[in-house]
Coordinates of C-alpha atoms and ligand atoms in Angstrom, one line a residue:
X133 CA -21.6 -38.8 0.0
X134 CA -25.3 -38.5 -0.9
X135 CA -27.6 -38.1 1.6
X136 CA -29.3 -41.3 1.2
X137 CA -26.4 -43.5 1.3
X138 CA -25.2 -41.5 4.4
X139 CA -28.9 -42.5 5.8
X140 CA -28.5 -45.9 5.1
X141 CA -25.5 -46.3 6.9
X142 CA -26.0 -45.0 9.5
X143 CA -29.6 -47.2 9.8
X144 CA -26.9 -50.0 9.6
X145 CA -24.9 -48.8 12.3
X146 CA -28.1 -48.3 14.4
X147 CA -28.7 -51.8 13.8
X148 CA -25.4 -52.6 14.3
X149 CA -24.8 -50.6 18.1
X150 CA -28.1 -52.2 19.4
X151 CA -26.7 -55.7 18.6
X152 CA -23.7 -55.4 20.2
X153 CA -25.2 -53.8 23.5
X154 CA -24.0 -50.6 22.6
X155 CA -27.3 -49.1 23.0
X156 CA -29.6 -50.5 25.4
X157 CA -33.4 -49.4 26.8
X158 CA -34.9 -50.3 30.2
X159 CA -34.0 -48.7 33.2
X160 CA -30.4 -47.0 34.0
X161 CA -28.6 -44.8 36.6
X162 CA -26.3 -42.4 35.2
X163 CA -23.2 -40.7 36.6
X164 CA -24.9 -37.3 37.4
X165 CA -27.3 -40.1 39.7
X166 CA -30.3 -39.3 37.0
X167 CA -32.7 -42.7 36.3
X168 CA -32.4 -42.9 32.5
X169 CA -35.0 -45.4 30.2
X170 CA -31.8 -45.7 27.1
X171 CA -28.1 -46.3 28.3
X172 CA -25.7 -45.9 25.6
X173 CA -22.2 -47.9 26.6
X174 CA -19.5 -47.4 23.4
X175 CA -17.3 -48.8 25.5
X176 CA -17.9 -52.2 24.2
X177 CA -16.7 -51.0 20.6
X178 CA -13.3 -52.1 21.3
X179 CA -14.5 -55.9 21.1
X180 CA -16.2 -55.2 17.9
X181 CA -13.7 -53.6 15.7
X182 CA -15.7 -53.3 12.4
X183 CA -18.1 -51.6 14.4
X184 CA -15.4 -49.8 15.7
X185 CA -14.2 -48.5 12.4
X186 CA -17.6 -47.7 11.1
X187 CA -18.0 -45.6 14.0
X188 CA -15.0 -43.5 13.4
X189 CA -15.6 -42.9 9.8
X190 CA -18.8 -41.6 10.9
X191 CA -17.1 -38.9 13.2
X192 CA -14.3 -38.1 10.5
X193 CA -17.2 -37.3 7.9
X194 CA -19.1 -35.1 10.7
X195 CA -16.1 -33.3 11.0
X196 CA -15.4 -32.8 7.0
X197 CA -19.3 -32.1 6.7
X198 CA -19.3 -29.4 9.6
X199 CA -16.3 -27.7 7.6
X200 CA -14.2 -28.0 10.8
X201 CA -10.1 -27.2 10.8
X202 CA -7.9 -29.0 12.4
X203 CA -4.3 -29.8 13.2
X204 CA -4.8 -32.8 15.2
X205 CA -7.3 -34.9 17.2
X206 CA -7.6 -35.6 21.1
X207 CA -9.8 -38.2 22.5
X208 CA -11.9 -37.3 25.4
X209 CA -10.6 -40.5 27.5
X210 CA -11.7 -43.3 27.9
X211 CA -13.9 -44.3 24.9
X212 CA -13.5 -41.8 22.9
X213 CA -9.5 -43.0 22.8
X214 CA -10.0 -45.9 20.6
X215 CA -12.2 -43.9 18.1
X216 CA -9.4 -40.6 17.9
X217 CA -6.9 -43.7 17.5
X218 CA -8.5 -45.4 14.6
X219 CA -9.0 -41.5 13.0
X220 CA -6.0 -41.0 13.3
X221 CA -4.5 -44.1 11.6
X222 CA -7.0 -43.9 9.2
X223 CA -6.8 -40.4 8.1
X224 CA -2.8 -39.8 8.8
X225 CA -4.0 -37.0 11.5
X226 CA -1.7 -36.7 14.6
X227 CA -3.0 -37.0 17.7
X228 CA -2.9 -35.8 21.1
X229 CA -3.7 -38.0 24.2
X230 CA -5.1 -36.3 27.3
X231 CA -4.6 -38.1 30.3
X232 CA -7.2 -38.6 32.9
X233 CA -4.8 -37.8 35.7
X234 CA -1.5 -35.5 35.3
X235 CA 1.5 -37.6 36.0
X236 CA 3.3 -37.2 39.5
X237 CA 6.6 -37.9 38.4
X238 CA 8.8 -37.2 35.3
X239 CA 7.1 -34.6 33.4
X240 CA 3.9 -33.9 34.8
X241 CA 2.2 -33.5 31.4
X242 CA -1.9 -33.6 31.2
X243 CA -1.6 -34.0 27.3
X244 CA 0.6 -36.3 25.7
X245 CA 2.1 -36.3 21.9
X246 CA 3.7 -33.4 19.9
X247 CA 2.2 -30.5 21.0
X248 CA 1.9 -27.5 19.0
X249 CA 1.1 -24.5 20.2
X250 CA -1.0 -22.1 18.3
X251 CA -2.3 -25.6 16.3
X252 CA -5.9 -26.6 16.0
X253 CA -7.1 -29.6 18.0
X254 CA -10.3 -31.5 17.2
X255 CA -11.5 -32.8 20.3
X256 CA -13.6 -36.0 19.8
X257 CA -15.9 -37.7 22.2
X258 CA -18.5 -40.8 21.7
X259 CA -21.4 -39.3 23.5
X260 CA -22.3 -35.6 24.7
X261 CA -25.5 -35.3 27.4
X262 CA -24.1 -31.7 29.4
X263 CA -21.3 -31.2 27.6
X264 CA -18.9 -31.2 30.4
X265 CA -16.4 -33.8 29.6
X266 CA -16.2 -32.0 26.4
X267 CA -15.4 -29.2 27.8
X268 CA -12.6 -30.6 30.5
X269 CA -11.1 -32.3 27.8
X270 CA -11.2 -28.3 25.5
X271 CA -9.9 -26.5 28.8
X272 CA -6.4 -28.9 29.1
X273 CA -5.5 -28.4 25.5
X274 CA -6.4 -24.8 25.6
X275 CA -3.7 -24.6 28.8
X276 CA -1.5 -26.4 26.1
X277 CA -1.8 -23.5 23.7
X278 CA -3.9 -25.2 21.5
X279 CA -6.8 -24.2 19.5
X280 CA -9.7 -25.5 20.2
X281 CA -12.9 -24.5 18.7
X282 CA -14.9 -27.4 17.3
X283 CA -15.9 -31.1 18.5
X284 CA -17.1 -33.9 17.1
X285 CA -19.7 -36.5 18.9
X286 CA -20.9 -39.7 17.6
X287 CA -24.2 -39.3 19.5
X288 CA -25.9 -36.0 21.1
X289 CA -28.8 -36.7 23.9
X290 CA -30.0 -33.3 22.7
X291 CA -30.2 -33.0 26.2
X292 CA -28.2 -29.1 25.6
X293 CA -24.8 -30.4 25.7
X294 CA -24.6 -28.7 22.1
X295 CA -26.1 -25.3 23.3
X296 CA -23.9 -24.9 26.1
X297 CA -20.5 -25.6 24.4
X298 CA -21.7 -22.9 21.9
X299 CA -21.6 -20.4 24.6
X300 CA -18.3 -21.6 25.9
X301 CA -17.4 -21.0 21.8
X302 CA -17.1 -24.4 20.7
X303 CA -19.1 -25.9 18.1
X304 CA -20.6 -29.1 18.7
X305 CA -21.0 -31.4 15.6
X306 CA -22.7 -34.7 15.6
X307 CA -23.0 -38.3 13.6
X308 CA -26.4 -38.6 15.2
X309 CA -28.9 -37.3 17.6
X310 CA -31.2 -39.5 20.1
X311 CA -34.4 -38.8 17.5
X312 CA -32.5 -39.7 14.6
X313 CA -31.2 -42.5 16.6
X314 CA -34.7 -43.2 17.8
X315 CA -36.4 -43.1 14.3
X316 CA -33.9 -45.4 12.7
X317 CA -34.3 -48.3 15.4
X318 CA -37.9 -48.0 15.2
X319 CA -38.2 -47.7 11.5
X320 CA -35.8 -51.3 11.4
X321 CA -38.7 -52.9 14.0
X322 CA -35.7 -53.0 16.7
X323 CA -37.5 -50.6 19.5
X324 CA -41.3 -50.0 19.8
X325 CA -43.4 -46.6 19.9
X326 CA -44.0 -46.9 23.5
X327 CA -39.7 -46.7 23.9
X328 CA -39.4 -44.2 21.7
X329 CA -42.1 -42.1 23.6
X330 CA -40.3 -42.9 26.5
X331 CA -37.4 -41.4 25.7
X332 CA -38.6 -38.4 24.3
X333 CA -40.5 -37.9 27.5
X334 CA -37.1 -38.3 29.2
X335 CA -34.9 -36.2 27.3
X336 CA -37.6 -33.4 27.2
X337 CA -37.6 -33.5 30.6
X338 CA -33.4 -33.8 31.8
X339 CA -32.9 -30.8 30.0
X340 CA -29.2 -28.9 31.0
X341 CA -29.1 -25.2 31.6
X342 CA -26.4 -23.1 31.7
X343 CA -25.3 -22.5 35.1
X344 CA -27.9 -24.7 36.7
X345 CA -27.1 -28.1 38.1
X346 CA -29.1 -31.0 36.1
X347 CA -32.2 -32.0 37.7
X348 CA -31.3 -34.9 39.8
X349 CA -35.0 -36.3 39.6
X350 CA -37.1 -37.3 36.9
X351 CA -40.3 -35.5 36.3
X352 CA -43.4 -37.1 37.7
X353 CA -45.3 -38.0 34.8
X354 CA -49.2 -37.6 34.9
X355 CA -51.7 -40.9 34.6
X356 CA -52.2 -40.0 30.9
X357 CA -48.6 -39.7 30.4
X358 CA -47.9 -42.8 31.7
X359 CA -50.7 -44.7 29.6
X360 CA -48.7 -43.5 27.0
X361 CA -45.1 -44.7 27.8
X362 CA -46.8 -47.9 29.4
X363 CA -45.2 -51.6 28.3
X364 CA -48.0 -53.2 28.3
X365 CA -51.7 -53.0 27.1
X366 CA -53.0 -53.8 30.2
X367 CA -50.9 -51.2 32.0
X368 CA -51.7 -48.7 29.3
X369 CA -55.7 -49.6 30.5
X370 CA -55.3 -48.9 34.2
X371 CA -53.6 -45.7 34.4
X372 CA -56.2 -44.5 31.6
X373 CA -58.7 -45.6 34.5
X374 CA -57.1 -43.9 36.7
X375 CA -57.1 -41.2 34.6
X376 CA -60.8 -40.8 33.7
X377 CA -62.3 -42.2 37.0
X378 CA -59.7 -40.1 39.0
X379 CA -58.7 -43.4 41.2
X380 CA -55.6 -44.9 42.0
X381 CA -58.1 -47.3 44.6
X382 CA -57.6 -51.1 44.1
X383 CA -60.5 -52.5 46.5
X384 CA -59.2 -56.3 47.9
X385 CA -62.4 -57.6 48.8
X386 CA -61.4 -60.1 50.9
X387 CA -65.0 -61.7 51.7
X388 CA -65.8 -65.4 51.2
X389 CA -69.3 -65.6 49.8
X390 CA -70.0 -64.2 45.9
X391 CA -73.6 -61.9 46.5
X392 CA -71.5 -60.3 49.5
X393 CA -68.4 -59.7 47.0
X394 CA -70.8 -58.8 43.5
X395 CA -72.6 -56.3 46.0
X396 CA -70.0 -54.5 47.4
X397 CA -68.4 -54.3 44.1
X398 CA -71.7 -53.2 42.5
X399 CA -72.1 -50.4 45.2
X400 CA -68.4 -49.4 44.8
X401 CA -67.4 -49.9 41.2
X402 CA -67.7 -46.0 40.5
X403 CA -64.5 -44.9 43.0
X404 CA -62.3 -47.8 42.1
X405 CA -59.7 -48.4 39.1
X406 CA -59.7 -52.2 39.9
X407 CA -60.4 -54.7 42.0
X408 CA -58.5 -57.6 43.5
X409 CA -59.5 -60.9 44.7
X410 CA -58.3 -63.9 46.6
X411 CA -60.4 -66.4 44.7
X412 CA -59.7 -69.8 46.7
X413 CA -61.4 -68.3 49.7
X414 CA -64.8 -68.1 48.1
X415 CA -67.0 -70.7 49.0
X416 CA -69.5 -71.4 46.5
X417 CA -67.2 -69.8 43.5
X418 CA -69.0 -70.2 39.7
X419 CA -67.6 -69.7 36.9
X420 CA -71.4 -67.4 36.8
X421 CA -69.5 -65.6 39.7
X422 CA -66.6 -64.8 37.5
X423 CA -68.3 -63.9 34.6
X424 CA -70.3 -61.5 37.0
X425 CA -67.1 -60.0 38.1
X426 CA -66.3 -59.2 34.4
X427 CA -69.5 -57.9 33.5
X428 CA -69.2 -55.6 36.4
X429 CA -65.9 -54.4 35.2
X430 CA -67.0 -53.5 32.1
X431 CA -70.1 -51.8 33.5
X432 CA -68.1 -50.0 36.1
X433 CA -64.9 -49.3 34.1
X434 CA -62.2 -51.4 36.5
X435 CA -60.3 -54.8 36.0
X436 CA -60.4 -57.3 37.7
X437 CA -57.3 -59.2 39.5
X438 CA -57.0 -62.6 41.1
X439 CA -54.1 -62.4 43.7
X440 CA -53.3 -66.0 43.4
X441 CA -49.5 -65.3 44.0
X442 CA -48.4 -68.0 41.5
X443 CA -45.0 -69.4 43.2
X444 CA -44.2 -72.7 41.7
X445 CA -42.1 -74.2 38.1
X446 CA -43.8 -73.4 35.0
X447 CA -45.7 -76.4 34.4
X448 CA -47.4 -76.5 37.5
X449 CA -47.7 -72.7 37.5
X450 CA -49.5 -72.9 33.6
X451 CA -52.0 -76.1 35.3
X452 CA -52.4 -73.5 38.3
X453 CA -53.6 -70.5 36.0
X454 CA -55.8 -72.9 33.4
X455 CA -57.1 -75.7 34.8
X456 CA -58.8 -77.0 38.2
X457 CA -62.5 -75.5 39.4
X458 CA -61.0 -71.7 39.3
X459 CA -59.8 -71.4 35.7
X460 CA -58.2 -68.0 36.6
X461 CA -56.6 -67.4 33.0
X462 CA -60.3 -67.1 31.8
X463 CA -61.5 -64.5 33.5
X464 CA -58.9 -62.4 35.6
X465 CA -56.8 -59.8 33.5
X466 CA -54.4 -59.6 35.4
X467 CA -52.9 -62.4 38.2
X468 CA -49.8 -61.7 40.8
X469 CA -47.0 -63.8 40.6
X470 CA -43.7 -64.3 43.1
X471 CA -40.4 -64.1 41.2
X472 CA -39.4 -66.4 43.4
X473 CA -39.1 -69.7 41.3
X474 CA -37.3 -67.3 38.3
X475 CA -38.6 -66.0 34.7
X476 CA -39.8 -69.4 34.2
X477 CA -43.3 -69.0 36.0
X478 CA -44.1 -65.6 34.2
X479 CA -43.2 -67.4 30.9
X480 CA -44.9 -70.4 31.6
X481 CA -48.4 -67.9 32.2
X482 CA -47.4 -65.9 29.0
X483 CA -47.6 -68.7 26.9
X484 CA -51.3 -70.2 28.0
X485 CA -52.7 -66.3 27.9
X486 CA -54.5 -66.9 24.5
X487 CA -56.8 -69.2 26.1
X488 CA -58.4 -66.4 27.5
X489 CA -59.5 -65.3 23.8
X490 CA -60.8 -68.0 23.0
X491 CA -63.3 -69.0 25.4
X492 CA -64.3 -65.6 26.6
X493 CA -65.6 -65.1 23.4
X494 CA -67.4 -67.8 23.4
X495 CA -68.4 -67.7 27.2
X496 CA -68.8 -63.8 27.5
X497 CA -70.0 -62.2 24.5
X498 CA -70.2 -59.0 26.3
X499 CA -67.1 -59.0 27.0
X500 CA -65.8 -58.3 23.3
X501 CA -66.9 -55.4 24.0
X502 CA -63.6 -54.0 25.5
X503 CA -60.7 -54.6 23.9
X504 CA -58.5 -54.8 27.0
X505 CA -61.0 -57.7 28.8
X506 CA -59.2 -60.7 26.9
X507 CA -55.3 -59.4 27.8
X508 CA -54.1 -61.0 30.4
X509 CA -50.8 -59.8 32.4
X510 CA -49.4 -60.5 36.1
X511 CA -48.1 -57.8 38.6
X512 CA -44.3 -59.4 40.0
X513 CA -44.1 -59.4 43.8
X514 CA -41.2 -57.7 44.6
X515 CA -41.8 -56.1 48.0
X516 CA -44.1 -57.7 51.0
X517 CA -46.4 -55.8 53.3
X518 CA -46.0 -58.1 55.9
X519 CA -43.6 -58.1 58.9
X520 CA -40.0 -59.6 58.3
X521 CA -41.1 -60.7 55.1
X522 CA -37.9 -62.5 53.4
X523 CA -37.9 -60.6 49.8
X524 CA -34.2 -59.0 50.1
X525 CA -33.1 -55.6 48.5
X526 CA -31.2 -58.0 46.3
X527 CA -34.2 -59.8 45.8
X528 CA -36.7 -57.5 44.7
X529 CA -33.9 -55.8 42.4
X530 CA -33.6 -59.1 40.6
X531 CA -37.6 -59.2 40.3
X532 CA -36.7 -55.4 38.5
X533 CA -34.8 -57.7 36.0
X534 CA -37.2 -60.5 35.1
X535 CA -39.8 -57.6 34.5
X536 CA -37.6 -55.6 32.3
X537 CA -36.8 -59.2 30.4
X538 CA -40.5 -59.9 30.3
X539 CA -42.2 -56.7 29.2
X540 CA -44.9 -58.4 26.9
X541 CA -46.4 -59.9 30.4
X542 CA -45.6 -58.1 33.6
X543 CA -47.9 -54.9 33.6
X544 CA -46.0 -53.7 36.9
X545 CA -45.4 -54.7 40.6
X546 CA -46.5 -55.5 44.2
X547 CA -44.8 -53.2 46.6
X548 CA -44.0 -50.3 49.3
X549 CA -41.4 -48.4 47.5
X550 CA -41.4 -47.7 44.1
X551 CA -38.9 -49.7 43.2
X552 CA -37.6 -48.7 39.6
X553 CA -37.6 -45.8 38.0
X554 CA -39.4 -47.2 35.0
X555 CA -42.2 -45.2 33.8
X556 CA -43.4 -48.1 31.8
X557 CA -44.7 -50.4 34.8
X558 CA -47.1 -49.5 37.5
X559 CA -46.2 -49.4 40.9
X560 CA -49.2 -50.9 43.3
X561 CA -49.1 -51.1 47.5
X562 CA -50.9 -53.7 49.7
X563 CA -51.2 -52.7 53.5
X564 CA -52.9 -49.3 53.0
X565 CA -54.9 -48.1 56.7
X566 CA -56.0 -43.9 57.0
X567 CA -55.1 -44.4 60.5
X568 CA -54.6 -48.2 61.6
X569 CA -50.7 -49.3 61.7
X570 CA -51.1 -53.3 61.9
X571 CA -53.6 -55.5 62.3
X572 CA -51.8 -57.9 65.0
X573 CA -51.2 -60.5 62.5
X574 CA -47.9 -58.6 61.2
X575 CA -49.5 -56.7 58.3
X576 CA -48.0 -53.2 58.3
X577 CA -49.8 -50.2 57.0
X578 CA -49.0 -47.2 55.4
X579 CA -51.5 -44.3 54.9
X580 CA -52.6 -43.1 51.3
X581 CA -50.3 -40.4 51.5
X582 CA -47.3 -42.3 52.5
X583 CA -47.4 -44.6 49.5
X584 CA -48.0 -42.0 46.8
X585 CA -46.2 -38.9 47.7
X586 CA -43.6 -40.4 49.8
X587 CA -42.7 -43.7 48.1
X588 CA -43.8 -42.7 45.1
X589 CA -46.0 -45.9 44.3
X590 CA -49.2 -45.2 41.7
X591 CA -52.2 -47.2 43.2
X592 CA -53.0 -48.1 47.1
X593 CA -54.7 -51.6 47.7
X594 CA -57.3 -51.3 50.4
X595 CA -58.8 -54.6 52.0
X596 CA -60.4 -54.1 55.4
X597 CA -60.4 -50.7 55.5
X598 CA -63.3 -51.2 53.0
X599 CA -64.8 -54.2 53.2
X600 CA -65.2 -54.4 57.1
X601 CA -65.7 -50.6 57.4
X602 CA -69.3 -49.6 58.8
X603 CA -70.5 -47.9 55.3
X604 CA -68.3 -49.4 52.8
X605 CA -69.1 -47.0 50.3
X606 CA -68.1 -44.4 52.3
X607 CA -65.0 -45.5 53.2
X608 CA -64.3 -46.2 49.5
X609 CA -64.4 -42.7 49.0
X610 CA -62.7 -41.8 51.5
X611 CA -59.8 -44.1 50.2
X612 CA -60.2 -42.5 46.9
X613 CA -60.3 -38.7 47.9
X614 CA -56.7 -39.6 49.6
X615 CA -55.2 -41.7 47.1
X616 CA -55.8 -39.1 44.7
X617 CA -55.3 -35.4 46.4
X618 CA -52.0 -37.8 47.3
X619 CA -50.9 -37.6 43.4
X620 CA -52.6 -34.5 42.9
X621 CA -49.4 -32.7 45.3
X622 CA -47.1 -35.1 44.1
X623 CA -47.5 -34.0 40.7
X624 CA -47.4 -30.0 42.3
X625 CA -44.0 -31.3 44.6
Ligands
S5P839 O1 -47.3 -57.9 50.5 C1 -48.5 -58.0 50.4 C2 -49.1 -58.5 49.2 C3 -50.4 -58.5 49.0 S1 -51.1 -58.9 47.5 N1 -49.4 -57.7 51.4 C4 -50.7 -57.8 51.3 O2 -51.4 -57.4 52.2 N2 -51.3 -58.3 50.1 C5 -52.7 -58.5 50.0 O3 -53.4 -57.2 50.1 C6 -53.3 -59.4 51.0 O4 -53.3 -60.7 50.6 C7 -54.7 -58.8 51.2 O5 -55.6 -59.4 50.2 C8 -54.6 -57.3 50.9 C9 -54.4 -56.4 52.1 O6 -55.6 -56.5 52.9 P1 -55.8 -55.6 54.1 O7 -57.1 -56.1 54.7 O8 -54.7 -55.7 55.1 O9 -56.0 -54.2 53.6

């Protein structure tokens, strides 16, 4: 077949495996207990036979294409079952069925069909990451007699599977890899560059040796590295903050008048990546005030985030964020939201977020300066600081959900663990004390170094400890010193 027509197809069955769920990105445990950012499930092909069929043709013309002999075909079970079985049919090949589990009655067998010994065997599998079920699946037929020195896969990781059969003698042929796999979604506009990157960056770094167990954690990825692979542009912005100002310090100033809050800010705008406010304590709030907040931000290279904790239904949520004497959407990049009432709330503030365009340009000329000060986003709350707070395991798993679903507005998340593996959000923590544990009102504290080399979280949110603090700008730095040297060893760990 020419190569171009081969391409083609194969950009149709791209197409075709991402529809049906075949091929899915976000955030995935795997067997070997590694977090993954693609999950590949061919399972589902036997509820699409087309696809099914397409599939297996694919596998047959690796084969022919890879010059491979063969007596027969085995299936390395489960999914690979259906694909040998259509092959088979298709092609008039016999085949050979291993089973998962010898029988414990009647005849014991491992492999079941006509066995010949001193035949050839193809072995054929769906999707190769270590290579080992290939290799199970090789060793049974070998203690058949058969011959077994080639396999076909639909889709190789790349993640060495293929290197490491070679030294076991078999050679590995494949349909397609993850960057060819990659490079056709995103060439159809199905996946964007930030997913492909993130994949890359996974696979380059779950890499399998010989003789050497996988890595069971995935690498820590630097500030820069995660600006790369971040979701959205907002997220993208922050860690680059980080980045250049070497901060992960969020200040919550927490103080009611705006010269107190504008000062402190202007005095500690150099050590921070951001700063958060609670905007319905401020007693003689402007919209002057919030334009001054902006202006600082730009001047002092941090955004700027109102922790309204929008917990309502959509339309009073979208009223919330617009309208009354705050006007949050026009002048706080990013906002934090409960997932309480469900995806309908962060919807609901996606969809009035171009307001912010318009009227900051016409409010804030400066502000046009930076690209990034007319995005708006919101941080989910999926984890509480506080004492007996009610957010459930199951609960802040399900706020992982709604953030996957809504990529284009939730930048990360509000809370003490890291909780998801997903390179593509950031992970912030409220309750952040060098040496205090509560505050008697049931606010818990964790120490700089807790949150960032213990629970893995990228940014530490420091309200009294700064703001109340005898020399504010001292304790800022302070704050930052630890916050950092906390990522600095993390990234050493
Ligand atoms: O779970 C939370 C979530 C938030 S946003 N726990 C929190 O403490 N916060 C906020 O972080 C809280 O509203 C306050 O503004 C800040 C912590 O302030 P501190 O004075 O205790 O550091």
């Amino acid at each position: 077949m020419p190569v171009l027509a081969r391409q083609m197809d194969l950009v149709e069955l791209s197409q075709d495996l991402f529809s049906i769920n075949a091929v899915k990105f976000g955030n995935f445990t795997l067997k070997s207990g590694i977090q993954s950012p693609v999950y590949f499930d061919l399972r589902v092909l036997v509820s699409h036979p087309t696809v099914l069929a397409k599939v297996s043709e694919q596998i047959w013309l690796a084969a022919n294409r890879g010059r491979a002999v063969f007596d027969s075909v085995c299936g390395v079970p489960y999914t690979a079952l259906p694909l040998a079985t259509q092959l088979s049919v298709q092609h008039n090949v016999p085949m050979l069925m291993k089973r998962n589990e010898a029988k414990d009655h009647g005849t014991k067998k491992s492999v079941e069909g006509s066995i010949i010994p001193g035949s050839k065997c193809l072995v054929i599998e769906d999707v190769v990451t270590s290579g080992g079920s290939v290799y199970e699946t090789v060793q049974v037929l070998q203690k058949e007699g058969l011959i077994v020195t080639d396999a076909v896969v639909f889709l190789d990781r790349e993640q060495s599977g293929k290197a490491r059969l070679k030294e076991k003698g078999i050679t590995l042929h494949s349909v397609l890899t993850v960057t060819q796999l990659l490079s056709f979604l995103e060439s159809s506009g199905v996946i964007d560059a930030a997913t492909v990157a993130r994949v890359q960056e996974f696979v380059k770094a779950n890499q399998f040796t010989a003789g050497v167990q996988p890595q069971l954690k995935t690498k820590v990825l630097t500030y820069e590295e995660r600006a790369a692979v971040a979701y959205h542009p907002l997220c993208k912005t922050l860690f680059t903050i980080m980045h250049e100002k070497k901060t992960n310090l969020i200040v919550s100033i927490d103080l009611t008048s705006c010269k107190e809050i504008l000062k402190l800010l202007n005095d500690i705008g150099p050590y921070i990546c951001m700063v958060k406010v609670h905007v319905d304590i401020v007693e003689d709030f402007s919209r002057e005030f919030a334009n001054n907040l902006g202006q600082l931000g730009l001047n002092h290279n941090f955004l700027v985030l109102e922790d309204r904790k929008f917990a309502d239904i959509g339309n009073t949520a979208q009223h919330q964020y617009t309208g009354g004497v705050f006007q949050i959407v026009h002048w706080a990049n990013l906002v934090t939201v409960h997932s309480l009432p469900g995806p309908g709330v962060v919807k609901s503030l996606r969809d009035v977020r171009n307001l912010a365009k318009n009227l900051s340009s016409k409010c804030i000329p400066t502000m046009l300066q930076a690209a990034h000060a007319r995005e708006r986003g919101c941080l989910l709350i999926a984890e509480m600081s506080s004492k007996g707070h009610l957010l459930s395991s199951d609960y802040t798993k399900a706020s992982v959900s709604m953030a996957q679903e809504n990529k284009d507005f939730v930048v990360g998340f509000i809370c003490t663990h890291k909780v998801s593996e997903d390179a593509g959000f950031i992970y912030l923590t409220p309750g952040v004390s060098l040496s205090q544990r509560t505050d008697g009102l049931d606010q818990q504290y964790l120490t700089p170094e807790e949150v960032v080399k213990v629970r893995g979280c990228d940014g530490i949110i420091v309200g009294r400890g700064i703001y109340q603090a005898a020399n504010a700008v001292e304790a800022a730095i302070s704050f930052q010193k630890a916050g950092y040297q906390a990522y600095e060893e993390l990234l050493q760990l």
